[in-house]
Coordinates of C-alpha atoms in Angstrom, one line a residue:
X1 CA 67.2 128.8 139.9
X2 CA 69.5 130.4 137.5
X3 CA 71.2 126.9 135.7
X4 CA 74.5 127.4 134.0
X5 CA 75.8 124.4 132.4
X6 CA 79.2 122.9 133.4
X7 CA 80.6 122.3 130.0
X8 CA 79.6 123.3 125.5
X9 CA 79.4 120.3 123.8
X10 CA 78.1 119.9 119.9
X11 CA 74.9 121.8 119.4
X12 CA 73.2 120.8 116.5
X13 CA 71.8 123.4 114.1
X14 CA 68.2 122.2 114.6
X15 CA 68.4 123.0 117.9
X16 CA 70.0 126.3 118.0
X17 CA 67.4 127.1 115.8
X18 CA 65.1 125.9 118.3
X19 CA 66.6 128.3 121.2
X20 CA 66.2 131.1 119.0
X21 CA 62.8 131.0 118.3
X22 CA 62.4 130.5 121.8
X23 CA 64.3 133.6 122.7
X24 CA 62.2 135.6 120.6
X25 CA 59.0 134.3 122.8
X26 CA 60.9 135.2 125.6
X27 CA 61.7 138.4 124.4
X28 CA 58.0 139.2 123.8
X29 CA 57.0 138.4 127.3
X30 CA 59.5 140.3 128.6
X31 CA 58.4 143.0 126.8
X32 CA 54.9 142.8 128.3
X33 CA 56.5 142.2 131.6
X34 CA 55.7 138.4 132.1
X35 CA 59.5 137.9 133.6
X36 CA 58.8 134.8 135.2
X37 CA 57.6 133.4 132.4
X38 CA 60.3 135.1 129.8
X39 CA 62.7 133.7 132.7
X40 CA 61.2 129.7 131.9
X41 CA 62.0 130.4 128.2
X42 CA 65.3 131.9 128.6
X43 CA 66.1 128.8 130.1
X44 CA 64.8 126.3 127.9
X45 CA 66.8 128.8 125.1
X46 CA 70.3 128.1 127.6
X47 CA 69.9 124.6 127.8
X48 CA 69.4 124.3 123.6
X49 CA 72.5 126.2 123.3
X50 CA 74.6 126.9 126.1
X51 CA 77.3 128.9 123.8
X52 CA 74.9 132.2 123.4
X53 CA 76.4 134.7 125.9
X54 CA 73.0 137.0 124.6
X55 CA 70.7 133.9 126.7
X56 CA 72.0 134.9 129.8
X57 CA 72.3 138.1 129.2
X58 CA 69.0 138.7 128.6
X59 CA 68.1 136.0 131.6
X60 CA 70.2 138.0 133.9
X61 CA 68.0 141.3 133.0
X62 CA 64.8 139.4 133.9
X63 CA 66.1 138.3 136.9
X64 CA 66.9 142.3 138.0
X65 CA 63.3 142.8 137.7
X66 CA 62.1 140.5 139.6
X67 CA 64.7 141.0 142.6
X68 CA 67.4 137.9 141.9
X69 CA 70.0 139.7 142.1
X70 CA 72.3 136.9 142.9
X71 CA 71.3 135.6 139.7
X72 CA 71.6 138.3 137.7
X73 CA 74.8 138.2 138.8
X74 CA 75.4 134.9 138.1
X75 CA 73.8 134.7 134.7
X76 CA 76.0 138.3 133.6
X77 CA 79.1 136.4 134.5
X78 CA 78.4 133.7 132.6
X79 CA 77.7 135.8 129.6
X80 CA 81.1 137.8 130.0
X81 CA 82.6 134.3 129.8
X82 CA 81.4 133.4 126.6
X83 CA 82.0 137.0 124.8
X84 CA 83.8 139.1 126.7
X85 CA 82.7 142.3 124.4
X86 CA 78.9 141.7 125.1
X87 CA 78.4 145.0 126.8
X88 CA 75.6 144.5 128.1
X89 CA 76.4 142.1 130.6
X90 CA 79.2 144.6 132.0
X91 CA 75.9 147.0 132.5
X92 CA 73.7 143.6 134.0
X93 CA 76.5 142.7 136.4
X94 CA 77.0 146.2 137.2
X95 CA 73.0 146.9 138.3
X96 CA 73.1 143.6 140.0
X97 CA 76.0 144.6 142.6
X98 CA 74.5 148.2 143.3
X99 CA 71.7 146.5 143.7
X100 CA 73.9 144.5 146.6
X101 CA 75.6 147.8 147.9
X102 CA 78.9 146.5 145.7
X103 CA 79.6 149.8 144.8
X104 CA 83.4 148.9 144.0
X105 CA 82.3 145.9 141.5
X106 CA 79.8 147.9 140.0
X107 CA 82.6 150.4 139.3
X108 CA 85.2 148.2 138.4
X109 CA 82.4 147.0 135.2
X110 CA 81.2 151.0 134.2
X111 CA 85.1 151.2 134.0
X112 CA 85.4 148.2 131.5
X113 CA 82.9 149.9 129.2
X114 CA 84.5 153.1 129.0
X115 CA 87.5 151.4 128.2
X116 CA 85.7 149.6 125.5
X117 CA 83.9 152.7 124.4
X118 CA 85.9 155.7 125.8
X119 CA 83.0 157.8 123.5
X120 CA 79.8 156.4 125.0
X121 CA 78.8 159.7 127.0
X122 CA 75.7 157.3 128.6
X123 CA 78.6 154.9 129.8
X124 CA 81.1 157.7 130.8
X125 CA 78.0 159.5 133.0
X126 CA 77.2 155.9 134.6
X127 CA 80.9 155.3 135.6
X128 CA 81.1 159.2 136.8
X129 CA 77.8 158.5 138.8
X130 CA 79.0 155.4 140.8
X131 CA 82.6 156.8 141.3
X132 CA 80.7 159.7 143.4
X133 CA 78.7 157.0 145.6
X134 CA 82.2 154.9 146.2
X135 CA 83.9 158.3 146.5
X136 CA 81.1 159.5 148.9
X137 CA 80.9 156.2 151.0
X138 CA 84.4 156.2 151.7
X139 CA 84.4 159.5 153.4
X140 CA 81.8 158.7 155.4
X141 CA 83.5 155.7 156.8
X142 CA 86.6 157.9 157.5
X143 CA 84.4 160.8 159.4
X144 CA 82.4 158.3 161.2
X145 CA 82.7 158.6 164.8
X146 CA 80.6 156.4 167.8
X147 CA 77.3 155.9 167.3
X148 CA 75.8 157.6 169.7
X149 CA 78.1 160.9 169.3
X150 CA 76.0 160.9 165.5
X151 CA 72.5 160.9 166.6
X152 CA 70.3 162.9 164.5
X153 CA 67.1 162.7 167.2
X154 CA 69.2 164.8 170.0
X155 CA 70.5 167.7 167.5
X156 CA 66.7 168.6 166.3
X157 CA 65.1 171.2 168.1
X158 CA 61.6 171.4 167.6
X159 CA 61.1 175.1 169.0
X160 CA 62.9 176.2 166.4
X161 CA 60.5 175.5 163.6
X162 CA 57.6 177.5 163.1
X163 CA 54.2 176.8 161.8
X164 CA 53.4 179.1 158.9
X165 CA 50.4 181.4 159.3
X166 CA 49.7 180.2 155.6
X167 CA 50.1 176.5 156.7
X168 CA 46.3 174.4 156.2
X169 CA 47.5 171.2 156.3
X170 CA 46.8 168.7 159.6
X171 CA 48.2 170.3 162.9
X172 CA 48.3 168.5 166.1
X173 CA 45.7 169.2 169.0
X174 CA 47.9 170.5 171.7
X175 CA 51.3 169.4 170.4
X176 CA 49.4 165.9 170.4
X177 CA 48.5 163.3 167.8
X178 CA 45.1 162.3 167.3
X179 CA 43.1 160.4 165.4
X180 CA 41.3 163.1 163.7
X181 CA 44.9 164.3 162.6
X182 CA 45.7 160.9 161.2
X183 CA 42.3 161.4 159.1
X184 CA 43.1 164.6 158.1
X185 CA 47.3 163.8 157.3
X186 CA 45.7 160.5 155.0
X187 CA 43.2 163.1 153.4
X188 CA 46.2 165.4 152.6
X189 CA 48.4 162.8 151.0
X190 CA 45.7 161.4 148.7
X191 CA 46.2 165.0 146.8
X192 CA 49.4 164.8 147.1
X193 CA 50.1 167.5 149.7
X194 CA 52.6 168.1 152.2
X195 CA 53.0 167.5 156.3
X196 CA 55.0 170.5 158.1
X197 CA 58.6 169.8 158.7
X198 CA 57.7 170.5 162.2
X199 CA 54.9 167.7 162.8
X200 CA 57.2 165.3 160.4
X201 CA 60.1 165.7 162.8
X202 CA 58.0 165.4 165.9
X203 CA 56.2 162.1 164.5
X204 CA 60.2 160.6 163.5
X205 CA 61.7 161.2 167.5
X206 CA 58.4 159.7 168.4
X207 CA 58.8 156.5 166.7
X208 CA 62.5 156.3 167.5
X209 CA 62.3 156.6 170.9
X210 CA 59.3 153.9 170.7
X211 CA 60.9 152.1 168.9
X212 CA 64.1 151.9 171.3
X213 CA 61.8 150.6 173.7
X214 CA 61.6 147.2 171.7
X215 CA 63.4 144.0 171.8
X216 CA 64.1 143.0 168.5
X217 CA 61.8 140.4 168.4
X218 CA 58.7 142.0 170.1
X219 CA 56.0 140.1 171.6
X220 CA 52.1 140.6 170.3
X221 CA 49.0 138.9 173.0
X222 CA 45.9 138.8 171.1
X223 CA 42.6 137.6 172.9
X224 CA 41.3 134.5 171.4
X225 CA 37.9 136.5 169.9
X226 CA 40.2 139.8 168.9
X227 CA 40.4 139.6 165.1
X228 CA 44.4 140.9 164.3
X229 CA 45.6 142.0 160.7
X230 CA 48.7 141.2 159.0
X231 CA 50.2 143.4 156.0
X232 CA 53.5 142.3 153.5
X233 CA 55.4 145.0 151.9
X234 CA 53.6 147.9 151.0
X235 CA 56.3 149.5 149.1
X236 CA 55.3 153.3 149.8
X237 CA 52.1 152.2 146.9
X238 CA 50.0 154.6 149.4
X239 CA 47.0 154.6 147.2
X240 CA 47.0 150.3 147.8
X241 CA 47.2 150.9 151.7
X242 CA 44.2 153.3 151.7
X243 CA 42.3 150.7 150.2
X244 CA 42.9 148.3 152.6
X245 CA 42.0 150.8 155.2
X246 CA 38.6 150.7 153.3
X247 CA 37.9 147.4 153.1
X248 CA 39.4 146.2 156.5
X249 CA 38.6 149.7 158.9
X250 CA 41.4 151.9 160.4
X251 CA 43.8 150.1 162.7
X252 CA 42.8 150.9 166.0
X253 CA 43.3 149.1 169.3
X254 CA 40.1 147.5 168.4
X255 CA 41.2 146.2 165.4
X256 CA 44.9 146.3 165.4
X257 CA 47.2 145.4 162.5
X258 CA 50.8 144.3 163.2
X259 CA 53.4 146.3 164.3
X260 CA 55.9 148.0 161.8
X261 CA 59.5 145.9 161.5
X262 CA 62.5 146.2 159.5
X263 CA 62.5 144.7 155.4
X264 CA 65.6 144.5 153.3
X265 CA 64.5 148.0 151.9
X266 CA 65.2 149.8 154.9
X267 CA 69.1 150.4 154.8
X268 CA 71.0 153.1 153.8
X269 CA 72.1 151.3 150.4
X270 CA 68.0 150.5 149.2
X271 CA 67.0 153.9 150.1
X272 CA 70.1 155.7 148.3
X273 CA 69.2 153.4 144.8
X274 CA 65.7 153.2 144.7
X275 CA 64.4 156.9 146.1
X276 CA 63.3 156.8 149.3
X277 CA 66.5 159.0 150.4
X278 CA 65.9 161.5 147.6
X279 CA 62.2 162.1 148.1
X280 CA 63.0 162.9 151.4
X281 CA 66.0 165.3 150.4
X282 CA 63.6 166.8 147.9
X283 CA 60.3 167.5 150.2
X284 CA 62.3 168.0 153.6
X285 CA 66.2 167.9 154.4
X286 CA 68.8 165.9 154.5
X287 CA 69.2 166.2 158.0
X288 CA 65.5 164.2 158.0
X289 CA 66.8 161.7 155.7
X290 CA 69.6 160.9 158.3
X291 CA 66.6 160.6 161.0
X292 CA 65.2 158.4 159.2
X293 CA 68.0 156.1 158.9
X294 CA 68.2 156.5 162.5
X295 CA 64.6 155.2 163.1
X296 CA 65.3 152.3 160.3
X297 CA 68.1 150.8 162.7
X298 CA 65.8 150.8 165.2
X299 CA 63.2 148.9 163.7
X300 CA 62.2 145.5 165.7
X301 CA 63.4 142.1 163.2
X302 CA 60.4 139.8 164.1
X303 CA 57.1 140.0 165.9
X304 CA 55.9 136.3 168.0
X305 CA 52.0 136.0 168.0
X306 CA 50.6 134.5 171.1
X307 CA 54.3 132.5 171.5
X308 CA 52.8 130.5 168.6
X309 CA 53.3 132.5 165.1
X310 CA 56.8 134.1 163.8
X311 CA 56.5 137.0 161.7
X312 CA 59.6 138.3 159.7
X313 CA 60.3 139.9 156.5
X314 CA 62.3 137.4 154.5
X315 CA 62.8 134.1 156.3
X316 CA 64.6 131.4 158.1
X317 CA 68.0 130.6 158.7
X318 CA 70.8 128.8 157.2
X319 CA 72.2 127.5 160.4
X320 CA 70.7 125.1 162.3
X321 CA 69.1 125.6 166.1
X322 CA 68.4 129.2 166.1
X323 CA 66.2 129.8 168.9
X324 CA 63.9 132.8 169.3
X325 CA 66.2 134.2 172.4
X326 CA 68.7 134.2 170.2
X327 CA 66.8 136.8 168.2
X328 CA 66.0 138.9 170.8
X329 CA 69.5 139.1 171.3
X330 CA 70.7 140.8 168.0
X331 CA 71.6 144.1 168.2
X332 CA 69.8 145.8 165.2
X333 CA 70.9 149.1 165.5
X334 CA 73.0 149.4 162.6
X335 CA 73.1 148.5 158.8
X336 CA 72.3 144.8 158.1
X337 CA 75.1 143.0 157.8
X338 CA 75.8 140.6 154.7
X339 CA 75.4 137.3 157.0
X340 CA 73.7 136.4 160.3
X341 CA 70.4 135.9 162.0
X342 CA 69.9 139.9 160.9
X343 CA 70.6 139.2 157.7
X344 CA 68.5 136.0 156.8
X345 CA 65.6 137.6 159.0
X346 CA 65.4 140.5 156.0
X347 CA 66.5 138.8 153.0
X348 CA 66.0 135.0 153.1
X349 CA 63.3 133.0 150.8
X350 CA 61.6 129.7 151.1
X351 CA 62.3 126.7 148.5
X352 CA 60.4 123.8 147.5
X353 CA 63.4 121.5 148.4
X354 CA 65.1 120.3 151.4
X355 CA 68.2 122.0 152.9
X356 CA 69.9 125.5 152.0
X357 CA 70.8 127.2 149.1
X358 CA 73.0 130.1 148.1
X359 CA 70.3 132.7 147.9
X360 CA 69.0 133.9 144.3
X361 CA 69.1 137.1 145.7
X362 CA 72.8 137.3 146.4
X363 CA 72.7 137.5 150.3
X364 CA 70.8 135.7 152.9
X365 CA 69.8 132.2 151.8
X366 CA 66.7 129.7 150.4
X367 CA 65.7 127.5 153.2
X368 CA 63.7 124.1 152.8
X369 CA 60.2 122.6 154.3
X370 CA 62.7 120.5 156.4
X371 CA 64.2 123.4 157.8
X372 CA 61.2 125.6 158.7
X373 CA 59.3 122.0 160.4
X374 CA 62.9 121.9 162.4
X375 CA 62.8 125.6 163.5
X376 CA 58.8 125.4 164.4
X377 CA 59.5 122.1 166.5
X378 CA 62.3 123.6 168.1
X379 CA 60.7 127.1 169.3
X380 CA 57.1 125.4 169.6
X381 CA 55.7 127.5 166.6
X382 CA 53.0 126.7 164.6
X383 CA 53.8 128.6 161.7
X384 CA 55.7 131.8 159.9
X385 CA 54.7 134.8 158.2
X386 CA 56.6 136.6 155.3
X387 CA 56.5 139.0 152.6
X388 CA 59.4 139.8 150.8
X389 CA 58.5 138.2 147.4
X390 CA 55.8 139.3 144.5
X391 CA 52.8 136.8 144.5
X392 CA 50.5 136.4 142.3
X393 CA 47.2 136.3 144.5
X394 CA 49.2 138.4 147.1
X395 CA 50.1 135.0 149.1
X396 CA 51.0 131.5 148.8
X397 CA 51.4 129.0 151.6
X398 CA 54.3 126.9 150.8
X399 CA 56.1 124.2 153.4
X400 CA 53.2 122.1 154.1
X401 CA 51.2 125.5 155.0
X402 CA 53.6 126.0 157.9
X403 CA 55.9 129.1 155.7
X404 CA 52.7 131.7 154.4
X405 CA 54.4 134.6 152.5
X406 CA 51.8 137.4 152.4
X407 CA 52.4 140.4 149.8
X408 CA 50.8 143.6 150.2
X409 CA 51.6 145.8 146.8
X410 CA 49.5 144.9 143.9
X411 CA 50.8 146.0 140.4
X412 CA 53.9 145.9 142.0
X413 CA 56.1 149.2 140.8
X414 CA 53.3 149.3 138.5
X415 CA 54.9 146.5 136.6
X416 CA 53.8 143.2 137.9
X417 CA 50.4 142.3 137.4
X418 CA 49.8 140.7 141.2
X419 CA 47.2 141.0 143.5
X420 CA 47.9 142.2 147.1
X421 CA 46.8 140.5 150.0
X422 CA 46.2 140.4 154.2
X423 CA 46.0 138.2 156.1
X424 CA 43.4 138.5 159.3
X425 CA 43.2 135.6 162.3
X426 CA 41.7 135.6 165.6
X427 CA 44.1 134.8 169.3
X428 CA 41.7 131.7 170.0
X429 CA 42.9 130.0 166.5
X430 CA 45.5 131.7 165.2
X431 CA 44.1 130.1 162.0
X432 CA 44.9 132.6 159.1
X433 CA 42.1 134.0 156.3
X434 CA 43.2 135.7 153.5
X435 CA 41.9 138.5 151.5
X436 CA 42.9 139.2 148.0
X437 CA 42.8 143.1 146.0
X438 CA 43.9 144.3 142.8
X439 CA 45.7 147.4 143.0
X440 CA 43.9 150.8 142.6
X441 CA 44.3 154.2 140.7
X442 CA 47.0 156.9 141.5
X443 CA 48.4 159.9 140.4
X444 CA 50.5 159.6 137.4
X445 CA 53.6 159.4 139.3
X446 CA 56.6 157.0 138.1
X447 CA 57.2 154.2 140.5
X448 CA 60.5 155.2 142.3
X449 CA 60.6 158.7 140.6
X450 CA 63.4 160.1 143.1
X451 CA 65.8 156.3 142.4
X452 CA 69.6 157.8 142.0
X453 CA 70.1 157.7 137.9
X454 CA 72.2 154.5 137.4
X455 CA 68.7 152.8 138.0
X456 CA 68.3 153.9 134.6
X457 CA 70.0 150.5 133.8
X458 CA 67.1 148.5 135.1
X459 CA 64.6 150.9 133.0

């Protein structure tokens, strides 16, 4: 947890001596991308010397890299307090609250560096950038109109698009998926080719009208000698979900793995930042980039296991007696909001201590073993699954075993260093084996190579 002392007393010069040499440790494993160490030394550095705006600073910039963005946040603050000319933390506090969708903050900080530095062409392109998304966003909350007067799925027509004489890539048997298709689509992305517009589209309106179909929290039966699979975030590293095909077989309704639901990645905001949206601009339309935002709404916020395991992205909840009806209940179509059960489903994280804590990541929250053994007693669960945070074997059970986070990307962003991992069980046990892999070569692609330009911050 990012720890800000209260009050500066007398630091002795032995000991700011002490949190510089520190500093510089932490500096070198940032630089080799140990940020959870660098974070532990930042820390000692802080509480050596509270006064040195530069500790948090730099603190706040590990946190961005590993996803705390409500400590980043935090930490950036703190340094403005100190020196209010560190520009840096203007730049820190700014990536933390696009990070958050805080477009209008962010702003508001580009703005103080150009005022600072009314030559800095890097800081006058950064504030131009995010006027445009704050500019943009606003007009698209004054032309929005009813929901269902907007969808994307009713205005494509599928007739119009023809399939290319020169076209060789996977084409469907009779206007239907197959499995050899899936083969052959799999075969096509690992060299890096492209799916007609036509089959895209028709695989999107599928999987939005199935997924329409679902509750939010969907229900899964599997026979007590059926084996079932369980993925964490992926993180479009398609080269690391090939493997897994490889080492545990194609899903199949033989050997089924669970069903897709919605992350914290999946709004508008994430895709806009970190690429997803471009890519898709880039190798299709825009038009497809709006379907897909169409089909994110409609992804299901929790699977339920045999009524016995809970599967969600982030976690748990910071209010108590939340029951699994009241889950089904939410009405997910639509961006997550910044509080809720829809919220905390994507975004929350487990802690080592009781209760509930303002979330490192700046929205949802950090629930405690107390509060997951409540929520399993109450729904007559015997344990969760999530993802949403970097492991370093790919999983970790925390709460007693009864809260397994499960993290499917290895080398995260090609940064990291973890292991991925799945997790398999069978219906009659339920009783969870996991299965560790290091990540695997790719094309020399740059992790989120279509992320709008102000991620150049977090560079």
């Amino acid at each position: 947890m990012a720890e800000v002392p209260q009050s500066v007393g007398e630091v002795t010069e032995e000991n700011k001596q002490k949190a510089e040499d520190i500093k510089e440790q932490a500096n070198s494993h940032f630089k080799k991308q140990n940020y959870a160490q660098a974070i532990e030394l930042y820390t000692e550095a802080i509480n050596l010397n509270p006064a040195v705006a530069a500790y948090y600073g730099n603190r706040s910039f590990a946190y961005l890299k590993t996803e705390c963005f409500g400590y980043a946040l935090s930490d950036a603050t703190k340094a403005l307090e100190l020196d209010k000319t560190y520009i840096k933390a203007y730049y820190r506090r700014a990536s933390a609250n696009m990070a958050l969708g805080k477009f209008k903050l962010a702003l508001k900080d580009f703005g103080s560096v150009v005022k600072v530095r009314p030559t800095d062409k890097d800081a006058k392109a950064k504030y131009t950038e995010c006027n445009k998304i704050v500019k943009r966003l606003a007009f698209e909350r004054a032309i929005a109109v009813d929901d269902n007067a907007l969808s994307v799925a009713v205005q494509i027509n599928l007739d119009q698009m023809s399939i290319e004489e020169e076209y060789s890539g996977p084409k469907f048997e009779d206007g239907t998926l197959t499995l050899q298709f899936i083969k052959e689509l799999m075969e096509c992305y690992k060299k890096q080719g492209k799916l007609h517009r036509r089959y895209a589209y028709q695989i999107l309106l599928d999987v939005v009208k199935l997924f329409k179909e679902q509750s939010s929290l969907v229900d899964i039966t599997i026979l007590d000698d059926s084996k079932f699979t369980v993925c964490g975030d992926i993180h479009g590293q398609f080269y690391d979900l090939m493997n897994i095909f490889d080492m545990n077989g194609l899903p199949s309704e033989e050997n089924p793995y669970i069903h897709i639901l919605a992350g914290n990645h999946e709004s508008s905001t994430m895709n806009q930042m970190y690429g997803f949206e471009g890519e898709v601009k880039a190798k299709y339309t825009s038009q497809m980039a709006n379907l897909f935002t169409e089909v994110f709404n409609y992804l299901p916020l929790a699977h339920l296991i045999n009524d016995k395991v809970l599967i969600m992205h982030g976690g748990l909840f910071s209010e108590d007696g939340v029951t699994l009806d009241d889950i089904r209940k939410v009405d997910r179509n639509r961006q997550p909001p910044d509080s809720g059960i829809m919220c905390e489903l994507l975004w929350s994280d487990p802690q080592p201590h009781p209760g509930c804590s303002p979330s490192k990541r700046g929205v949802g929250t950090q629930f405690g073993p107390d509060v997951t053994k409540s929520f399993l007693q109450k729904n007559g669960l015997q344990y969760i699954i999530r993802s949403h945070e970097v492991k370093n074997e790919g999983y970790e059970l925390a709460h007693d075993g009864l809260c397994i986070t499960v993290f499917s990307a290895p080398n995260y962003c090609d940064t990291m260093g973890n292991k991925g991992a799945f997790i398999t069980l069978k219906g009659g046990d339920l009783k969870p084996k996991f299965t560790s892999y290091s990540a695997v070569p790719h094309p020399n692609v740059k992790p989120m190579a279509y992320a709008n330009s102000l991620l150049s911050l977090l560079a």
